PDB file of C-alpha atoms in Angstrom:
ATOM      1  CA  UNK A 175       0.355  99.507  16.956  1.00 49.00           C
ATOM      2  CA  UNK A 176       2.284  98.646  20.135  1.00 45.00           C
ATOM      3  CA  UNK A 177       5.083  97.278  17.986  1.00 49.00           C
ATOM      4  CA  UNK A 178       5.294 100.535  15.986  1.00 43.00           C
ATOM      5  CA  UNK A 179       5.463 102.596  19.170  1.00 41.00           C
ATOM      6  CA  UNK A 180       8.206 100.333  20.520  1.00 38.00           C
ATOM      7  CA  UNK A 181      10.265 100.625  17.323  1.00 40.00           C
ATOM      8  CA  UNK A 182       9.918 104.415  17.246  1.00 40.00           C
ATOM      9  CA  UNK A 183      10.884 104.633  20.928  1.00 41.00           C
ATOM     10  CA  UNK A 184      13.986 102.516  20.328  1.00 38.00           C
ATOM     11  CA  UNK A 185      15.034 104.691  17.393  1.00 41.00           C
ATOM     12  CA  UNK A 186      14.738 107.864  19.502  1.00 42.00           C
ATOM     13  CA  UNK A 187      16.630 106.241  22.375  1.00 40.00           C
ATOM     14  CA  UNK A 188      19.421 105.077  20.065  1.00 41.00           C
ATOM     15  CA  UNK A 189      19.796 108.550  18.592  1.00 42.00           C
ATOM     16  CA  UNK A 190      19.998 110.125  22.040  1.00 42.00           C
ATOM     17  CA  UNK A 191      22.623 107.646  23.273  1.00 43.00           C
ATOM     18  CA  UNK A 192      24.876 108.063  20.221  1.00 39.00           C
ATOM     19  CA  UNK A 193      25.158 111.836  20.409  1.00 68.00           C
ATOM     20  CA  UNK A 194      28.693 112.726  21.440  1.00 84.00           C
ATOM     21  CA  UNK A 195      28.142 116.477  21.706  1.00 81.00           C
ATOM     22  CA  UNK A 196      25.442 118.778  22.969  1.00 84.00           C
ATOM     23  CA  UNK A 197      24.866 122.225  21.474  1.00 85.00           C
ATOM     24  CA  UNK A 198      24.863 124.792  24.267  1.00 82.00           C
ATOM     25  CA  UNK A 199      23.841 128.417  23.890  1.00 80.00           C
ATOM     26  CA  UNK A 200      25.731 131.114  25.747  1.00 81.00           C
ATOM     27  CA  UNK A 201      24.735 134.726  25.120  1.00 79.00           C
ATOM     28  CA  UNK A 202      25.276 135.428  21.425  1.00 83.00           C
ATOM     29  CA  UNK A 203      27.185 132.186  20.938  1.00 87.00           C
ATOM     30  CA  UNK A 204      26.580 128.492  20.567  1.00 90.00           C
ATOM     31  CA  UNK A 205      29.115 125.741  21.092  1.00 90.00           C
ATOM     32  CA  UNK A 206      29.184 121.930  21.037  1.00 92.00           C
ATOM     33  CA  UNK A 207      30.125 120.527  24.449  1.00 92.00           C
ATOM     34  CA  UNK A 208      31.027 116.825  24.814  1.00 92.00           C
ATOM     35  CA  UNK A 209      28.408 114.756  26.620  1.00 91.00           C
ATOM     36  CA  UNK A 210      29.439 112.754  29.654  1.00 90.00           C
ATOM     37  CA  UNK A 211      30.226 115.614  32.009  1.00 90.00           C
ATOM     38  CA  UNK A 212      29.591 114.903  35.680  1.00 88.00           C
ATOM     39  CA  UNK A 213      28.967 118.428  36.820  1.00 83.00           C
ATOM     40  CA  UNK A 214      27.797 121.596  35.077  1.00 84.00           C
ATOM     41  CA  UNK A 215      28.339 124.778  37.071  1.00 79.00           C
ATOM     42  CA  UNK A 216      27.075 128.242  36.256  1.00 82.00           C
ATOM     43  CA  UNK A 217      28.951 130.949  38.131  1.00 78.00           C
ATOM     44  CA  UNK A 218      27.555 134.481  38.050  1.00 74.00           C
ATOM     45  CA  UNK A 219      29.968 137.359  38.387  1.00 67.00           C
ATOM     46  CA  UNK A 220      29.781 141.134  38.472  1.00 68.00           C
ATOM     47  CA  UNK A 221      28.936 141.653  34.812  1.00 71.00           C
ATOM     48  CA  UNK A 222      28.483 138.206  33.335  1.00 78.00           C
ATOM     49  CA  UNK A 223      28.706 134.514  33.956  1.00 85.00           C
ATOM     50  CA  UNK A 224      30.918 131.484  33.489  1.00 87.00           C
ATOM     51  CA  UNK A 225      29.854 127.944  32.678  1.00 89.00           C
ATOM     52  CA  UNK A 226      32.050 125.006  33.633  1.00 92.00           C
ATOM     53  CA  UNK A 227      31.752 121.380  32.524  1.00 94.00           C
ATOM     54  CA  UNK A 228      33.660 118.895  34.705  1.00 94.00           C
ATOM     55  CA  UNK A 229      34.390 115.329  33.530  1.00 94.00           C
ATOM     56  CA  UNK A 230      35.210 112.215  35.573  1.00 92.00           C
ATOM     57  CA  UNK A 231      38.945 112.379  34.739  1.00 93.00           C
ATOM     58  CA  UNK A 232      39.140 116.002  36.113  1.00 94.00           C
ATOM     59  CA  UNK A 233      39.037 117.501  32.613  1.00 96.00           C
ATOM     60  CA  UNK A 234      37.379 120.917  32.653  1.00 95.00           C
ATOM     61  CA  UNK A 235      35.877 122.863  29.767  1.00 95.00           C
ATOM     62  CA  UNK A 236      34.720 126.417  30.466  1.00 93.00           C
ATOM     63  CA  UNK A 237      33.473 129.579  28.826  1.00 89.00           C
ATOM     64  CA  UNK A 238      32.829 133.003  30.276  1.00 88.00           C
ATOM     65  CA  UNK A 239      31.733 136.461  29.234  1.00 85.00           C
ATOM     66  CA  UNK A 240      33.427 138.084  32.245  1.00 75.00           C
ATOM     67  CA  UNK A 241      36.479 140.038  31.093  1.00 64.00           C
ATOM     68  CA  UNK A 242      39.616 140.632  33.071  1.00 59.00           C
ATOM     69  CA  UNK A 243      38.808 138.024  35.713  1.00 66.00           C
ATOM     70  CA  UNK A 244      40.818 135.070  36.873  1.00 78.00           C
ATOM     71  CA  UNK A 245      39.946 132.022  34.772  1.00 83.00           C
ATOM     72  CA  UNK A 246      40.457 128.353  35.695  1.00 90.00           C
ATOM     73  CA  UNK A 247      43.678 128.450  33.625  1.00 86.00           C
ATOM     74  CA  UNK A 248      45.071 131.452  35.490  1.00 85.00           C
ATOM     75  CA  UNK A 249      47.726 129.388  37.233  1.00 88.00           C
ATOM     76  CA  UNK A 250      48.886 127.748  33.976  1.00 86.00           C
ATOM     77  CA  UNK A 251      49.054 131.132  32.221  1.00 82.00           C
ATOM     78  CA  UNK A 252      50.794 132.862  35.144  1.00 82.00           C
ATOM     79  CA  UNK A 253      53.702 130.410  35.191  1.00 84.00           C
ATOM     80  CA  UNK A 254      55.062 131.913  31.990  1.00 79.00           C
ATOM     81  CA  UNK A 255      55.757 135.655  31.748  1.00 78.00           C
ATOM     82  CA  UNK A 256      55.173 135.700  27.976  1.00 77.00           C
ATOM     83  CA  UNK A 257      51.728 134.026  28.116  1.00 75.00           C
ATOM     84  CA  UNK A 258      50.686 136.248  31.028  1.00 69.00           C
ATOM     85  CA  UNK A 259      51.753 139.342  29.095  1.00 76.00           C
ATOM     86  CA  UNK A 260      49.929 138.247  25.916  1.00 74.00           C
ATOM     87  CA  UNK A 261      46.721 137.620  27.861  1.00 73.00           C
ATOM     88  CA  UNK A 262      46.847 140.945  29.721  1.00 71.00           C
ATOM     89  CA  UNK A 263      47.567 142.963  26.580  1.00 74.00           C
ATOM     90  CA  UNK A 264      44.813 141.257  24.558  1.00 68.00           C
ATOM     91  CA  UNK A 265      42.198 141.869  27.253  1.00 67.00           C
ATOM     92  CA  UNK A 266      43.208 145.528  27.688  1.00 69.00           C
ATOM     93  CA  UNK A 267      43.143 146.105  23.919  1.00 72.00           C
ATOM     94  CA  UNK A 268      39.970 144.028  23.409  1.00 68.00           C
ATOM     95  CA  UNK A 269      41.893 141.795  21.006  1.00 68.00           C
ATOM     96  CA  UNK A 270      42.000 138.033  20.448  1.00 74.00           C
ATOM     97  CA  UNK A 271      44.485 135.542  21.893  1.00 78.00           C
ATOM     98  CA  UNK A 272      45.106 131.799  21.838  1.00 83.00           C
ATOM     99  CA  UNK A 273      47.281 130.347  24.571  1.00 86.00           C
ATOM    100  CA  UNK A 274      48.033 126.689  25.207  1.00 91.00           C
ATOM    101  CA  UNK A 275      50.510 124.392  26.834  1.00 91.00           C
ATOM    102  CA  UNK A 276      51.031 121.519  29.232  1.00 94.00           C
ATOM    103  CA  UNK A 277      50.743 121.664  32.998  1.00 93.00           C
ATOM    104  CA  UNK A 278      52.985 120.078  35.635  1.00 92.00           C
ATOM    105  CA  UNK A 279      51.168 116.736  35.199  1.00 95.00           C
ATOM    106  CA  UNK A 280      51.832 116.774  31.421  1.00 96.00           C
ATOM    107  CA  UNK A 281      48.129 117.443  30.708  1.00 97.00           C
ATOM    108  CA  UNK A 282      47.030 119.942  28.072  1.00 97.00           C
ATOM    109  CA  UNK A 283      45.418 123.316  28.710  1.00 94.00           C
ATOM    110  CA  UNK A 284      44.165 125.980  26.331  1.00 95.00           C
ATOM    111  CA  UNK A 285      42.530 129.380  26.644  1.00 90.00           C
ATOM    112  CA  UNK A 286      41.153 131.596  23.881  1.00 89.00           C
ATOM    113  CA  UNK A 287      39.790 135.117  24.174  1.00 84.00           C
ATOM    114  CA  UNK A 288      37.501 136.449  21.433  1.00 81.00           C
ATOM    115  CA  UNK A 289      36.881 140.082  22.466  1.00 72.00           C
ATOM    116  CA  UNK A 290      33.808 139.304  24.586  1.00 80.00           C
ATOM    117  CA  UNK A 291      34.111 135.625  25.492  1.00 86.00           C
ATOM    118  CA  UNK A 292      36.832 133.431  26.989  1.00 88.00           C
ATOM    119  CA  UNK A 293      36.787 129.686  26.363  1.00 92.00           C
ATOM    120  CA  UNK A 294      39.232 127.045  27.427  1.00 95.00           C
ATOM    121  CA  UNK A 295      40.016 123.660  28.833  1.00 96.00           C
ATOM    122  CA  UNK A 296      42.454 122.162  31.302  1.00 97.00           C
ATOM    123  CA  UNK A 297      43.576 118.754  32.621  1.00 97.00           C
ATOM    124  CA  UNK A 298      43.097 117.218  29.158  1.00 97.00           C
ATOM    125  CA  UNK A 299      45.010 113.994  28.460  1.00 97.00           C
ATOM    126  CA  UNK A 300      46.669 113.517  25.067  1.00 96.00           C
ATOM    127  CA  UNK A 301      43.963 111.132  23.814  1.00 96.00           C
ATOM    128  CA  UNK A 302      41.228 113.751  24.393  1.00 95.00           C
ATOM    129  CA  UNK A 303      43.025 116.869  23.146  1.00 96.00           C
ATOM    130  CA  UNK A 304      41.595 116.586  19.633  1.00 95.00           C
ATOM    131  CA  UNK A 305      38.046 116.365  21.040  1.00 94.00           C
ATOM    132  CA  UNK A 306      38.418 119.526  23.128  1.00 95.00           C
ATOM    133  CA  UNK A 307      40.133 121.407  20.297  1.00 95.00           C
ATOM    134  CA  UNK A 308      37.061 120.514  18.226  1.00 93.00           C
ATOM    135  CA  UNK A 309      34.860 121.985  20.958  1.00 92.00           C
ATOM    136  CA  UNK A 310      36.714 125.295  20.826  1.00 92.00           C
ATOM    137  CA  UNK A 311      36.559 125.381  17.036  1.00 91.00           C
ATOM    138  CA  UNK A 312      32.798 124.731  17.177  1.00 92.00           C
ATOM    139  CA  UNK A 313      32.167 128.181  18.713  1.00 90.00           C
ATOM    140  CA  UNK A 314      29.774 130.144  16.507  1.00 89.00           C
ATOM    141  CA  UNK A 315      28.070 133.484  16.870  1.00 84.00           C
ATOM    142  CA  UNK A 316      24.290 133.148  16.588  1.00 77.00           C
TER     143      UNK A 316
END
């Protein structure tokens, strides 16, 4: 009996350790966030909230249901008149946008607006870009 309990415990532990992503619910949405984040912040605003996931290499993944506010990628978006204009117009018209690029340190950033939710990442090195693109594409409405 003790042996059976030990085997079952090891199986559950192995499954928990091997999970690369964690499904997180946010309002009417669910998304798969990579495990291994050091800090998870929930920031409440005037009409909604923002969740941030910080990783040890300074990578940040975030999502928010606050519209028209400054996001963590504000500085990256503001550096280019075209991206700033696209973002402003999409928010005012309640439309969708996808913006991405590289910052001054040659790290990737991305921000997407889907009418009522903004998701994005920043400080992502080349070898992790595919992982964080997968996170954004995992967004589903419940």
